Short mmCIF file of C-alpha atoms in Angstrom, two decimals:
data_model
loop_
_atom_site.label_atom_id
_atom_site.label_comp_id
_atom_site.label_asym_id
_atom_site.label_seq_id
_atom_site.Cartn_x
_atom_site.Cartn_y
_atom_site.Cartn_z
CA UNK D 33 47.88 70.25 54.40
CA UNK D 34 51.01 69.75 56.12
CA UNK D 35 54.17 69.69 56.58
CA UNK D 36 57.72 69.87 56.08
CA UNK D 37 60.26 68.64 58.40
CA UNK D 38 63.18 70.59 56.93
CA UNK D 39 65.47 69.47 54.54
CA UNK D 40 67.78 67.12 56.38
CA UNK D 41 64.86 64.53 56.13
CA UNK D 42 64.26 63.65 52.78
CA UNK D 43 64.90 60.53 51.29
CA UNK D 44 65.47 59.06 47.59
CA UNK D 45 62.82 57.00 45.74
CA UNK D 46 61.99 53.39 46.27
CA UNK D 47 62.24 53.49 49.60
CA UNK D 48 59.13 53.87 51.11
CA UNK D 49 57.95 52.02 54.41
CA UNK D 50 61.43 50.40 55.08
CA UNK D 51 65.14 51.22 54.80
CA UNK D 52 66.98 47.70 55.42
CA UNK D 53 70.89 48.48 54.42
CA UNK D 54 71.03 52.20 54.51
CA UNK D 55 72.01 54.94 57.85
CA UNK D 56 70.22 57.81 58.53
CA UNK D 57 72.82 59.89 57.55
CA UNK D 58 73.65 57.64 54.00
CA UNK D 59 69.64 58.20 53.33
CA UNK D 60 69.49 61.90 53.88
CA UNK D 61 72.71 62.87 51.89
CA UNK D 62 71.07 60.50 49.13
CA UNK D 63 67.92 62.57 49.21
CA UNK D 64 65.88 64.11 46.41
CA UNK D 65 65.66 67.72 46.69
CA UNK D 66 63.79 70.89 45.71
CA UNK D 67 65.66 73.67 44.84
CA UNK D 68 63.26 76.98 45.85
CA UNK D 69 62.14 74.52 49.12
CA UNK D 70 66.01 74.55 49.92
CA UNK D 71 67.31 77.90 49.28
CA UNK D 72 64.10 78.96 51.39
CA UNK D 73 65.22 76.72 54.54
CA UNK D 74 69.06 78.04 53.84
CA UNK D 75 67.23 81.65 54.62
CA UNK D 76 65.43 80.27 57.40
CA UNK D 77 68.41 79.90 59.45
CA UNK D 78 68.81 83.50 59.65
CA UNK D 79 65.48 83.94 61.00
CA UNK D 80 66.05 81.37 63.81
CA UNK D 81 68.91 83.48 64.86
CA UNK D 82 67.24 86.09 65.35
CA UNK D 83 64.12 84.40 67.49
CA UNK D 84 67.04 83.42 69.21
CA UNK D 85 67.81 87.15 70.64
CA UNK D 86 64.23 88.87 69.95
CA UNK D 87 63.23 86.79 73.05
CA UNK D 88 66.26 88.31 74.90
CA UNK D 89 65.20 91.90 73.31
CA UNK D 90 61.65 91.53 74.20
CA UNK D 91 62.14 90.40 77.94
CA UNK D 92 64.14 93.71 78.74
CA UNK D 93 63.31 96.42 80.69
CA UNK D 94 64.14 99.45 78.57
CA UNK D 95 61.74 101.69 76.44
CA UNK D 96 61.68 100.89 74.00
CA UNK D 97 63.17 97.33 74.51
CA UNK D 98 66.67 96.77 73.25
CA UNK D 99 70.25 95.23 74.54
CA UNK D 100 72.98 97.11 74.75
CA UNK D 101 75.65 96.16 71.74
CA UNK D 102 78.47 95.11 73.58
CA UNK D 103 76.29 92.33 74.96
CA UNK D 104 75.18 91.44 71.60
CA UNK D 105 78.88 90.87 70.89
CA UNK D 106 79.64 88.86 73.77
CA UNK D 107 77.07 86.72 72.87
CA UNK D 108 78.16 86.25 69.42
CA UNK D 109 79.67 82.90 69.59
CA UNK D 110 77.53 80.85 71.61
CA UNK D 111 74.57 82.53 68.96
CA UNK D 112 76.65 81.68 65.78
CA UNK D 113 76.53 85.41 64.84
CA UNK D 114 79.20 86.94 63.17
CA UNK D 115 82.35 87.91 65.59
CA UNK D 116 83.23 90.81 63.58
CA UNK D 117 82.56 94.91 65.07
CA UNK D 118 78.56 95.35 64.11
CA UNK D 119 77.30 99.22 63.27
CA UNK D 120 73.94 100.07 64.25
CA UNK D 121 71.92 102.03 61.37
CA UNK D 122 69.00 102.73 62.62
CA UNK D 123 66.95 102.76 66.00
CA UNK D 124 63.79 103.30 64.02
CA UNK D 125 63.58 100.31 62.08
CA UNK D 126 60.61 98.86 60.33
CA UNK D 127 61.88 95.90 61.84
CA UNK D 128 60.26 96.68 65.03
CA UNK D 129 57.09 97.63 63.35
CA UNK D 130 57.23 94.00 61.67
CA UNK D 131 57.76 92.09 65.07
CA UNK D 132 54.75 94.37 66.85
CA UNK D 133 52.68 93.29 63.41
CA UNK D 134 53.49 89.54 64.51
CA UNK D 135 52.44 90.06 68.12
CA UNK D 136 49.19 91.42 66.93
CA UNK D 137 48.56 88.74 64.65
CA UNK D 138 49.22 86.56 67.57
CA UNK D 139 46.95 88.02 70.07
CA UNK D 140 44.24 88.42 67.02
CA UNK D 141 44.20 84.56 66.66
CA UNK D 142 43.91 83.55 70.56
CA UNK D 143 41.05 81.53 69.62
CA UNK D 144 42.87 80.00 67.32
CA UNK D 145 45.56 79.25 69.57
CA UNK D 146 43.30 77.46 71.89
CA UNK D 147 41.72 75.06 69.14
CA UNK D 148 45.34 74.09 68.24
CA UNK D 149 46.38 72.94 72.05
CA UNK D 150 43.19 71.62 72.65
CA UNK D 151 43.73 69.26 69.21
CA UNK D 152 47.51 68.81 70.53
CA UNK D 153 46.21 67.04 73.96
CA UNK D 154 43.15 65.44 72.29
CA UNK D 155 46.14 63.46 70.57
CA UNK D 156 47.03 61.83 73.85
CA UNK D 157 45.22 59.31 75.28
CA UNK D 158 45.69 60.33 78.64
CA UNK D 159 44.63 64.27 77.35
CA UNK D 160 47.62 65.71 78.94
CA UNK D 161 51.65 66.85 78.30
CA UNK D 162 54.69 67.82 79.62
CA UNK D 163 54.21 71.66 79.78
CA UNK D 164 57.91 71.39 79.14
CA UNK D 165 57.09 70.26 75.44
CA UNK D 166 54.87 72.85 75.37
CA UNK D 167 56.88 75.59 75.68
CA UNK D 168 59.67 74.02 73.00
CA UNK D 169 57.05 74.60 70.33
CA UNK D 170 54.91 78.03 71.59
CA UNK D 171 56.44 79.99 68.54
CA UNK D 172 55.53 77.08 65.66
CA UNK D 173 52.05 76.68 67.33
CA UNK D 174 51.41 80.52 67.16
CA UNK D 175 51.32 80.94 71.36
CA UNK D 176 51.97 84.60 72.76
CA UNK D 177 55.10 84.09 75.01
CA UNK D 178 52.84 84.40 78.03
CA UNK D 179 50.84 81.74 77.03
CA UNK D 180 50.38 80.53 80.31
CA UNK D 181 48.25 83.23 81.23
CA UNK D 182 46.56 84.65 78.24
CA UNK D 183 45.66 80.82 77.29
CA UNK D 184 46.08 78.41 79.82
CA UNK D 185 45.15 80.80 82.36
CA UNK D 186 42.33 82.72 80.82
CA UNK D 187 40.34 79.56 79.58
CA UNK D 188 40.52 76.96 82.84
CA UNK D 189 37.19 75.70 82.01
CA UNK D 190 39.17 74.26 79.21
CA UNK D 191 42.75 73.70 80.33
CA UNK D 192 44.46 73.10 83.82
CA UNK D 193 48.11 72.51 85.23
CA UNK D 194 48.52 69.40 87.14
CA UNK D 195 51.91 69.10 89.05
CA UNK D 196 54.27 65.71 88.63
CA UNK D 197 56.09 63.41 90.64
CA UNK D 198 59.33 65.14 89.55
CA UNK D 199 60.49 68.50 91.67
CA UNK D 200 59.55 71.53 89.11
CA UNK D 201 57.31 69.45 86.47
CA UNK D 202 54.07 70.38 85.61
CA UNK D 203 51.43 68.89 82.93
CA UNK D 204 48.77 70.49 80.54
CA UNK D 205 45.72 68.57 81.00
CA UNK D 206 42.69 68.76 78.75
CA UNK D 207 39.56 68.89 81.22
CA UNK D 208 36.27 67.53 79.65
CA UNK D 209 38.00 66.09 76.65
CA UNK D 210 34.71 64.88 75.07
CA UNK D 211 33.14 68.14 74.64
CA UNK D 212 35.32 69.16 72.04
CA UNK D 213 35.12 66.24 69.53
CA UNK D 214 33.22 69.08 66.95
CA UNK D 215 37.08 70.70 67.00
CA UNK D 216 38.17 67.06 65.99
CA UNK D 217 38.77 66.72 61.99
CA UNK D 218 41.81 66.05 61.58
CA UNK D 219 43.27 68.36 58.79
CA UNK D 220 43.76 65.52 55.99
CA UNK D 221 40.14 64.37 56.18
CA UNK D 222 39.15 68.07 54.86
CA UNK D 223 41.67 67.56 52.00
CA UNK D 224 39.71 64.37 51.40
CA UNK D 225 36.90 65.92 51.52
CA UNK D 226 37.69 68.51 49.10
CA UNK D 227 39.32 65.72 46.77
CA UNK D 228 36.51 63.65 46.58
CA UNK D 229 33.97 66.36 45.54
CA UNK D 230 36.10 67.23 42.58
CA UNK D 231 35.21 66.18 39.17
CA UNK D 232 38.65 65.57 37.78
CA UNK D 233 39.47 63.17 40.96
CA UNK D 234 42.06 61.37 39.67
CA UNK D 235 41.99 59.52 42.89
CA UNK D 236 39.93 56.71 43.55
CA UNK D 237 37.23 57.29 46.06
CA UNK D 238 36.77 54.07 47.50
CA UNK D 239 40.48 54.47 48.98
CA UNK D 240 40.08 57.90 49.58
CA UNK D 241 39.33 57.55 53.09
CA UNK D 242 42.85 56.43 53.66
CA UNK D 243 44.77 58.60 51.81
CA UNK D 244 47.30 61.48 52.16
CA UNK D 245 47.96 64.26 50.08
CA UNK D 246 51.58 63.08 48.02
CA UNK D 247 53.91 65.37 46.69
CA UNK D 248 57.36 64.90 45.57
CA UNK D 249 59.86 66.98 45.06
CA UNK D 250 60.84 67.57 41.34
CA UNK D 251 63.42 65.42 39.55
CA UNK D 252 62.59 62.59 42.35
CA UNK D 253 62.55 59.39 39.49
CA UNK D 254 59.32 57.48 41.18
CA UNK D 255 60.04 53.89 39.89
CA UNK D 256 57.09 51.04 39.34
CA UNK D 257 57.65 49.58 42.73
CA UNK D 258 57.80 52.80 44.61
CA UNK D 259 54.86 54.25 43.37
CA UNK D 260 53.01 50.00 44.07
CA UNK D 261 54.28 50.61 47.49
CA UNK D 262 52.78 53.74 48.01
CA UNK D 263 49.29 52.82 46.14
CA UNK D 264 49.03 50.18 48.64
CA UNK D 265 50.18 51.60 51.72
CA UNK D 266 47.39 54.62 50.81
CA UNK D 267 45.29 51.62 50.83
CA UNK D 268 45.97 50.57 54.28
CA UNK D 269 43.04 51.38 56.80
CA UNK D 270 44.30 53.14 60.03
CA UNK D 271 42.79 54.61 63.41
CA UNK D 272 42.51 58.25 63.36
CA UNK D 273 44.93 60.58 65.41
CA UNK D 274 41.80 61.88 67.64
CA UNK D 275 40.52 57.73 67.68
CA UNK D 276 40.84 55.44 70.49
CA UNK D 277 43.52 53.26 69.29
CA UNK D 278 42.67 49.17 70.50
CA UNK D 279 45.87 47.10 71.27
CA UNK D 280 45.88 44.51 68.53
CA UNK D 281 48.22 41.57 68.01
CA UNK D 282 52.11 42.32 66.38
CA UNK D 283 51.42 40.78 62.81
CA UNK D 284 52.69 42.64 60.08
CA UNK D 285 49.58 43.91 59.71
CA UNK D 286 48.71 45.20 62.70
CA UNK D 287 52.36 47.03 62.52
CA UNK D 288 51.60 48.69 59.71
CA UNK D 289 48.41 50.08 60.78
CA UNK D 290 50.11 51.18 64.17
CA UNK D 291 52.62 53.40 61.71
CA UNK D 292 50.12 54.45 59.10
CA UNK D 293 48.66 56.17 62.60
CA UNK D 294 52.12 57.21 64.07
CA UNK D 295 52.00 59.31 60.53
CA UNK D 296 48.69 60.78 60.92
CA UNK D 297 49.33 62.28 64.01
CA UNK D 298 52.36 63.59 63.09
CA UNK D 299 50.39 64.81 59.80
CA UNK D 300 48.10 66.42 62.43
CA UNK D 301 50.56 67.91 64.57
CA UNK D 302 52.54 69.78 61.66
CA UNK D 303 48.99 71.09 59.92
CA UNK D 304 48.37 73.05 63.40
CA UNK D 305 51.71 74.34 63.28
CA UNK D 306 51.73 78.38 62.11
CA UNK D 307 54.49 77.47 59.08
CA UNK D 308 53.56 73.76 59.10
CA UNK D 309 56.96 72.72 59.83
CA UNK D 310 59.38 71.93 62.99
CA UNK D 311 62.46 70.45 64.09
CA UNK D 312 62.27 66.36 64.32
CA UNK D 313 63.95 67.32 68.21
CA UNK D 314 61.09 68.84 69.22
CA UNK D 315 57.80 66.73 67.54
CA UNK D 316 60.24 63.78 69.31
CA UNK D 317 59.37 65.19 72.63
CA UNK D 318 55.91 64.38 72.48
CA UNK D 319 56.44 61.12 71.01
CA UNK D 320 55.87 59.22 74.41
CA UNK D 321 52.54 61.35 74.88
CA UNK D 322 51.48 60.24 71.88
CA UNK D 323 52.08 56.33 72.41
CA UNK D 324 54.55 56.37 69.31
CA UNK D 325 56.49 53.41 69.10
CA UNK D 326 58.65 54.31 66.54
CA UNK D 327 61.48 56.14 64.99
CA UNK D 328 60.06 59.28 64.16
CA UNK D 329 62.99 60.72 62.23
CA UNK D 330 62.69 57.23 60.28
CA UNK D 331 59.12 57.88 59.81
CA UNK D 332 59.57 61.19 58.13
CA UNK D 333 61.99 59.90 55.92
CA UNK D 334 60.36 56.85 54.71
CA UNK D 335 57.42 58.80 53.73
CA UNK D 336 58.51 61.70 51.43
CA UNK D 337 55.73 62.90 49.71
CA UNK D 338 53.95 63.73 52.50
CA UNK D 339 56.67 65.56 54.93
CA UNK D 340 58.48 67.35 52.38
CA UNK D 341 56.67 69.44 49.70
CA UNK D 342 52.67 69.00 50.52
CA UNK D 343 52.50 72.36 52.51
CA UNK D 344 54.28 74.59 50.22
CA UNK D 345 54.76 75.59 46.80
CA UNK D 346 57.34 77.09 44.92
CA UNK D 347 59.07 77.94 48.47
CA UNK D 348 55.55 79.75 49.52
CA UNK D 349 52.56 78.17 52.16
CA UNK D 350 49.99 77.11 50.08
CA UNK D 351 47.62 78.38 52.39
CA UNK D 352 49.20 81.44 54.34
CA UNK D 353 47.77 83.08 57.62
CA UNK D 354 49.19 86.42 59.11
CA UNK D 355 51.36 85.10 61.45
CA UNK D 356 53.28 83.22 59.28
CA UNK D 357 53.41 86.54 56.66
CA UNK D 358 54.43 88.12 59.54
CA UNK D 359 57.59 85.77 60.32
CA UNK D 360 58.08 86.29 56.13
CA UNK D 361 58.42 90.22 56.19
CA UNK D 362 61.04 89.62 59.14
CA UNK D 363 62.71 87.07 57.24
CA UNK D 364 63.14 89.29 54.35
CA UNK D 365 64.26 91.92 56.04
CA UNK D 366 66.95 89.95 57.70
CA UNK D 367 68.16 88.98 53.94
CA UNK D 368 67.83 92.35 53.15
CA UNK D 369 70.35 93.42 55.99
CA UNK D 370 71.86 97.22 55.84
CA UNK D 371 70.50 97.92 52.97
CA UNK D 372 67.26 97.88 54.24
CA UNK D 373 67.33 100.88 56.58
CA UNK D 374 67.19 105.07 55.60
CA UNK D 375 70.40 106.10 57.68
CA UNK D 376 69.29 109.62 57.91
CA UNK D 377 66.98 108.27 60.28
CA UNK D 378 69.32 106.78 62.79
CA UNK D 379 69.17 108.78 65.84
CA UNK D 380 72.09 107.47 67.20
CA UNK D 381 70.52 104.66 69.47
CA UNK D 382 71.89 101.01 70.22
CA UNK D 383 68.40 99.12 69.28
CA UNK D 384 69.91 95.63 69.03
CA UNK D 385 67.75 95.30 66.13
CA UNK D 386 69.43 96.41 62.98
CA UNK D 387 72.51 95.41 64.56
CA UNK D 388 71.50 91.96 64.78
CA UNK D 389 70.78 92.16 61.00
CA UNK D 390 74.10 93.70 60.42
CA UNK D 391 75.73 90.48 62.13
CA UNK D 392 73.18 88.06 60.27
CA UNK D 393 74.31 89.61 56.90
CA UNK D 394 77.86 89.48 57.05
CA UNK D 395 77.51 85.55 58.70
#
C-alpha cells in the first residue's frame, strides 16, 4: 500500500534501476500514463488552491471565520486564482460543513496521528527531525494544524522538542525509541503477509520477503528485460526502513541494497500519508534524516510500479479512511463550483468560501 508521487514522475518501460543517456525532464515527458490517475491529479490542483487560503480562512478572527473579498482578490495572483470580479453565492455553504467534517475526522484519529510520527522518527537513526519538515507535511500526515499541542504537546512521554545550533530551529525527537518496535511493521510486510496466505499466489514465496507490490499503469509495453530486471531486483535482500542499517563496502552490491532500502522507506513514508501521496519537494526534506544517499526524484522514477498506481485504483484509494473522503467531498465540490450552491440561501455575506470556488471554476 502506497503511493503515488504525482504524475510528473513516471517513467517509460525498460528502464528500471538506471537511466544512463536520458534527463529528468526527457524521462518524465516520455512517461507511461494512466488516464483516470491523471485527470484525478489535473483536479487535484484545485484542491491545493484552496488549502492554500482555508489556512488563511481558518486563522481569522471573525464568526464565523471568513476573509473579506477584496482581499481574496488582491491575493489572486500570487495564489494563481482567477483575476477576474468573483460573486459570492452563498454564506451557508455545505462547503463549510465539509471542512468541519475533515477537522473531526482529524481530531477522531489523534491516535492515529501519533503512530504515524512516531513511525516517521523511528525512520531516523538518530530518532529525531527538523520540526521544520514536519510542519511541510502536517496536512498529508493527517496532523490538526495545532499539532504541536494536541500531539507533541499532549503525549511528552512520547515526543519532545529539542532546540538546534541554528537561531529559531527546533527538532522532534522520539524519546524511548525502543518501546515502540510493536508499532514497527512496515506497511509492505502486511501486503506480504496477506500475499503469501493466498492460494492463487502467483508470487513465489521464497522471494516474497523482498518484494513490493507492482503495478503499472495501463498501455505501459513491459518488455523481456524490464520485467528480468524487476524479477531480480524483487529478489534483492534489503535492511528494513525501521532496521539498523550496517555500513558495508561500495560494491555494486552493497549499492543496490543501500537503494532497495532508500525505496522502502520512502514506500513507508507515503503508506502513512492520509492520500498516500506527496510532493518529491517535500519527502526530499527528510532525505538527510533518513541517511538517503540518493536522488530521490530519480528513485521514484526508476521504479514505476511501485510509486505510481499501487495505492489507487481507477482514480480511487484502494483503501480509503475519512480523512481522505473528507478532502474528496471538498474536492468535488470545488469541481462542482456555482452550481453547487441553492442561491435562495445566500444571505448576503462575504464567506470567502464559495467565492474561492467561484475563482477556482472559472481558472
Amino acid at each position: 500500500m502506497a503511493a503515488q508521487i504525482l504524475r510528473q514522475i513516471k517513467v517509460p518501460a525498460g528502464s528500471l534501476l538506471r537511466r544512463w543517456k536520458t534527463s529528468t525532464a526527457e524521462y518524465v515527458a516520455s512517461r507511461a500514463r494512466d488516464p483516470k490517475f491523471e485527470k484525478l491529479m489535473e483536479k487535484y490542483k484545485h484542491l491545493f488552491k484552496v488549502f492554500s487560503i482555508q489556512d488563511l480562512i481558518l486563522s481569522s478572527n471573525a464568526d464565523p471565520p471568513s476573509i473579506p473579498l477584496d482581499f481574496l482578490s488582491r491575493l489572486s495572483q500570487r495564489l494563481h486564482l482567477n483575476r477576474g470580479p468573483a460573486t459570492p453565492i452563498s454564506s451557508k455553504s455545505s462547503f463549510t460543513e465539509i471542512i468541519l467534517e475533515e477537522s473531526e475526522a482529524i481530531n477522531d484519529s489523534l491516535p492515529f496521528a501519533v503512530t504515524r510520527l512516531v513511525k516517521l522518527l523511528s525512520m531516523s537513526p538518530s530518532r529525531k527531525v527538523r520540526l521544520r519538515a514536519i510542519f511541510k507535511v502536517w496536512r498529508e500526515f493527517g496532523l490538526p494544524d495545532n499539532f504541536e499541542d494536541s500531539v507533541i504537546a499532549a503525549n511528552s512521554d512520547i515526543f519532545s522538542l529539542q532546540g538546534g545550533n541554528e537561531i529559531n530551529t527546533h527538532y522532534l525527537v522520539l524519546n524511548n525509541g525502543e518501546t515502540h518496535s510493536d508499532l514497527l511493521v512496515p506497511a509492505v510486510d502486511n501486503w506480504r503477509m496477506v500475499e503469501c496466505c493466498k492460494e492463487d499466489c502467483k508470487l513465489d514465496r521464497t522471494n516474497l520477503r523482498f518484494s513490493f507490490k507492482q503495478g503499472f499503469p495501463p498501455g505501459m509495453r513491459l518488455k523481456k528485460t524490464f520485467k528480468a530486471k524487476v524479477k531480480k531486483w524483487q529478489e534483492l535482500p534489503y535492511t528494513g526502513p525501521y532496521e539498523v542499517c550496517s555500513t558495508g563496502k561500495h560494491h555494486k552490491n552493497a549499492l543496490l541494497r543501500k537503494e532497495k532500502r532508500a525505496v522502502g522507506i520512502m514506500h513507508e513514508f507515503l503508506s502513512l500519508t492520509v492520500e498516500k501521496m506527496i510532493e518529491v519537494e517535500k519527502f526530499s526534506q527528510f532525505r538527510k534524516w533518513f541517511e538517503i544517499e540518493f536522488n530521490v526524484r530519480h528513485l521514484f522514477l526508476d521504479h514505476p510500479g511501485i510509486f505510481y498506481l499501487e495505492a489507487y485504483e481507477r482514480g480511487c484509494l484502494i483503501e480509503p479512511n475519512p480523512v481522505y473522503a473528507a478532502r474528496r467531498k471538498q474536492l468535488d465540490l470545488v469541481l462542482l463550483g456555482r452550481r453547487g450552491f441553492n442561491r435562495d440561501d445566500d444571505d448576503g455575506g462575504e464567506s470567502a468560501f464559495p467565492a474561492l470556488l467561484h475563482y477556482l471554476r472559472e481558472y
